[in-house]
XYZ file of C-alpha atoms in Angstrom:
239
model
C 14.596 -123.418 -25.394
C 11.619 -124.161 -27.106
C 9.651 -121.176 -28.732
C 5.938 -120.920 -27.696
C 3.095 -122.679 -29.121
C 1.673 -120.095 -31.207
C -1.999 -122.259 -31.064
C -2.464 -123.764 -27.235
C -4.884 -125.899 -26.793
C -5.820 -128.557 -24.481
C -7.773 -131.300 -26.130
C -6.353 -133.969 -23.866
C -10.005 -135.280 -21.080
C -8.497 -137.631 -19.078
C -5.246 -138.258 -21.284
C -1.915 -139.168 -19.888
C 0.618 -137.927 -22.287
C 4.326 -139.211 -22.380
C 6.118 -138.186 -25.148
C 8.458 -135.332 -25.109
C 6.395 -133.348 -28.251
C 3.123 -133.562 -26.039
C 3.909 -132.757 -23.053
C 5.954 -129.923 -24.337
C 2.944 -128.761 -26.159
C 1.147 -128.477 -22.988
C 3.409 -126.905 -20.809
C 4.418 -124.006 -23.823
C 0.953 -123.288 -23.519
C 1.070 -122.565 -19.983
C 4.129 -120.888 -20.706
C 2.187 -118.605 -23.117
C -0.881 -117.695 -20.901
C 1.181 -117.152 -18.245
C -1.257 -119.487 -15.336
C -0.168 -119.988 -12.272
C 0.936 -123.407 -10.801
C 0.999 -124.742 -7.601
C 2.197 -127.039 -5.656
C 0.857 -128.950 -2.331
C 4.009 -128.878 0.150
C 2.043 -129.849 3.413
C -0.881 -131.229 2.949
C -2.838 -128.283 2.424
C -0.739 -126.336 4.936
C 2.427 -124.821 2.367
C 1.307 -124.091 -0.693
C 4.264 -123.693 -3.588
C 2.681 -120.911 -6.534
C 5.123 -119.667 -8.904
C 4.770 -119.884 -13.133
C 6.538 -121.855 -16.165
C 9.274 -119.642 -17.469
C 10.866 -122.016 -19.934
C 10.255 -125.456 -21.601
C 13.383 -127.342 -22.998
C 12.753 -130.552 -24.024
C 16.107 -131.315 -25.859
C 17.935 -130.932 -22.655
C 15.432 -132.165 -20.352
C 14.492 -129.158 -17.591
C 12.207 -126.368 -17.372
C 12.485 -123.108 -15.558
C 9.909 -121.632 -12.877
C 9.527 -118.914 -11.450
C 10.488 -118.556 -7.770
C 7.198 -118.238 -5.418
C 6.943 -115.291 -3.620
C 6.796 -117.308 -0.093
C 10.511 -118.284 0.651
C 8.814 -120.718 3.209
C 7.333 -122.403 -0.288
C 10.782 -121.661 -2.512
C 13.357 -123.528 0.818
C 10.493 -126.738 0.908
C 10.376 -127.030 -3.086
C 14.308 -127.328 -3.507
C 14.258 -129.398 0.394
C 12.671 -132.217 -2.065
C 13.705 -134.820 -4.649
C 10.587 -134.376 -7.217
C 7.455 -132.141 -6.374
C 3.771 -132.442 -8.457
C 2.430 -129.449 -9.931
C -1.113 -128.534 -11.398
C -2.486 -125.727 -13.152
C -6.227 -124.976 -14.079
C -5.994 -122.527 -16.975
C -10.053 -122.304 -17.834
C -12.172 -125.564 -17.333
C -9.127 -127.638 -17.615
C -6.317 -129.259 -14.600
C -3.634 -130.071 -15.663
C -0.750 -132.491 -13.516
C 2.919 -133.452 -13.894
C 5.384 -134.327 -11.621
C 9.327 -132.750 -12.039
C 12.372 -133.960 -10.166
C 16.193 -132.403 -8.663
C 14.980 -128.649 -7.966
C 18.106 -126.578 -8.030
C 17.505 -123.471 -8.015
C 19.073 -121.360 -11.549
C 22.253 -120.114 -12.328
C 23.447 -116.315 -13.190
C 23.408 -117.701 -17.089
C 19.676 -118.537 -16.560
C 18.197 -115.001 -16.158
C 16.018 -114.034 -13.568
C 16.179 -115.877 -10.742
C 14.209 -118.796 -10.887
C 14.102 -122.898 -10.057
C 14.979 -125.683 -12.161
C 13.691 -128.988 -12.755
C 13.987 -132.094 -14.915
C 11.718 -132.377 -17.870
C 7.769 -134.411 -16.482
C 7.793 -137.501 -17.673
C 4.277 -137.585 -17.287
C 1.094 -134.904 -18.063
C -2.256 -135.664 -16.689
C -5.444 -133.994 -17.949
C -9.168 -133.629 -17.675
C -11.930 -131.715 -17.993
C -13.693 -130.580 -14.767
C -17.232 -131.379 -14.360
C -16.665 -134.447 -16.870
C -18.503 -137.892 -17.014
C -17.331 -138.901 -13.679
C -18.073 -135.383 -12.123
C -21.692 -135.329 -13.569
C -22.176 -139.159 -11.972
C -25.554 -139.931 -10.597
C -25.673 -139.204 -6.685
C -22.689 -140.248 -4.766
C -22.547 -143.904 -4.348
C -21.683 -145.721 -1.088
C -18.348 -145.040 0.054
C -16.336 -148.568 0.688
C -13.132 -149.088 2.107
C -9.837 -149.522 -0.365
C -7.061 -150.933 0.763
C -4.712 -148.794 -1.353
C -1.514 -150.918 -3.042
C -1.966 -153.983 -0.895
C 0.364 -155.630 -3.662
C 2.804 -153.347 -3.754
C 5.032 -151.100 -1.443
C 3.386 -149.282 0.763
C -0.048 -150.466 1.025
C -2.657 -147.746 2.695
C -5.832 -147.064 4.170
C -8.152 -144.951 1.866
C -12.076 -144.766 0.746
C -13.514 -145.469 -2.192
C -16.066 -142.934 -2.818
C -17.759 -143.332 -6.194
C -16.852 -145.072 -9.656
C -18.283 -143.428 -13.196
C -19.224 -145.427 -16.248
C -16.019 -144.252 -17.646
C -14.229 -146.834 -15.762
C -13.318 -144.339 -12.853
C -12.332 -144.864 -9.544
C -12.217 -141.630 -6.885
C -10.067 -142.143 -3.767
C -9.975 -139.983 -0.905
C -7.239 -140.555 1.606
C -4.606 -138.928 4.509
C -3.708 -135.559 2.409
C 0.339 -136.298 4.043
C 0.407 -138.782 1.160
C 0.990 -137.713 -2.474
C -0.237 -139.689 -5.755
C 1.474 -138.692 -8.534
C -0.193 -139.046 -12.222
C 0.438 -142.170 -13.904
C 1.439 -143.887 -10.745
C 0.532 -147.468 -10.622
C -1.146 -149.368 -7.401
C -1.303 -152.524 -7.832
C -3.637 -155.522 -5.763
C -5.945 -152.659 -4.407
C -8.519 -153.956 -2.682
C -12.056 -152.553 -1.711
C -13.979 -154.179 0.476
C -18.395 -153.487 1.407
C -19.925 -153.137 4.346
C -21.191 -156.473 4.113
C -17.768 -158.329 2.999
C -17.504 -158.822 -0.224
C -14.146 -157.793 -2.077
C -12.776 -157.021 -5.164
C -8.961 -156.876 -6.338
C -8.192 -154.475 -8.553
C -5.451 -152.797 -10.320
C -5.115 -148.941 -10.307
C -3.480 -146.036 -12.228
C -3.570 -142.769 -10.860
C -4.997 -139.348 -13.370
C -4.596 -136.949 -11.136
C -4.847 -135.764 -7.656
C -6.493 -132.950 -5.623
C -6.618 -131.219 -2.214
C -10.630 -131.061 -0.998
C -12.689 -130.054 1.650
C -15.120 -132.416 2.851
C -18.681 -131.076 4.499
C -17.312 -131.149 8.113
C -13.986 -128.816 7.186
C -11.501 -131.963 7.243
C -8.781 -131.829 4.078
C -8.317 -134.986 2.104
C -6.304 -135.944 -1.085
C -8.721 -136.612 -4.027
C -7.806 -139.145 -6.863
C -8.862 -140.204 -9.804
C -7.721 -143.494 -10.368
C -8.255 -145.825 -13.989
C -9.221 -149.600 -13.780
C -6.859 -151.415 -15.232
C -7.478 -154.507 -17.492
C -10.773 -155.599 -15.668
C -12.442 -159.181 -16.114
C -15.800 -159.356 -17.806
C -16.109 -160.830 -13.530
C -14.317 -157.690 -11.511
C -16.188 -155.420 -13.956
C -19.341 -157.069 -12.840
C -18.402 -157.381 -8.867
C -17.869 -153.291 -9.264
C -21.038 -152.481 -10.320
C -22.595 -154.760 -7.974
C -20.246 -152.979 -4.898
C -21.565 -150.101 -6.755
C -25.022 -150.418 -7.288
C -24.270 -149.553 -11.045
C -26.187 -152.430 -12.211
C -30.440 -151.412 -13.464
């Protein structure tokens, strides 16, 4: 097992960590701090709550504690993969792990073993994107229109840092690092722009009317000057 990092840090504002060394550093920090990790297994209706116990990048697996909720344990073990998040201090750390299985007797207290995450995403809460100007007009977005499974969403805001915020059906789960191809953002006046995006993080949120939606911060990819200008026009970012 890899020893826990004695000086845990979370300096990963808006980052997508992909190397085993970087991922291990952050996950071991969660182990040291005893930070709760949460996975939404049912659109906000069933939450798996646990803690990381072991991180082993060499053998490419992690072990998490079993939840106190046995229904949540069964739901997690029935899935091929799940997305987890932790919120230490003002940070939000998110990662996906696959192939959950009960630990063996030789691995200590009962737990759940999963494959080592390929990506860890992190951002500082109430960062640049959260302190943007007042909410802009929400626009329809056909997400992943050039991909495998397009779906409707609403783009509620765009920050100066090139991040767009999607709200969509809570039963849909977008993991950090997911590439969304050919997303069409449409205005009420018929104007549109087609862009590729990368999911940075996702979380459940409650709207003012009590409705729950998934919300994802997404980074625009490879925007041309023309596409940048079109987005600025659609969201009223131009002075």
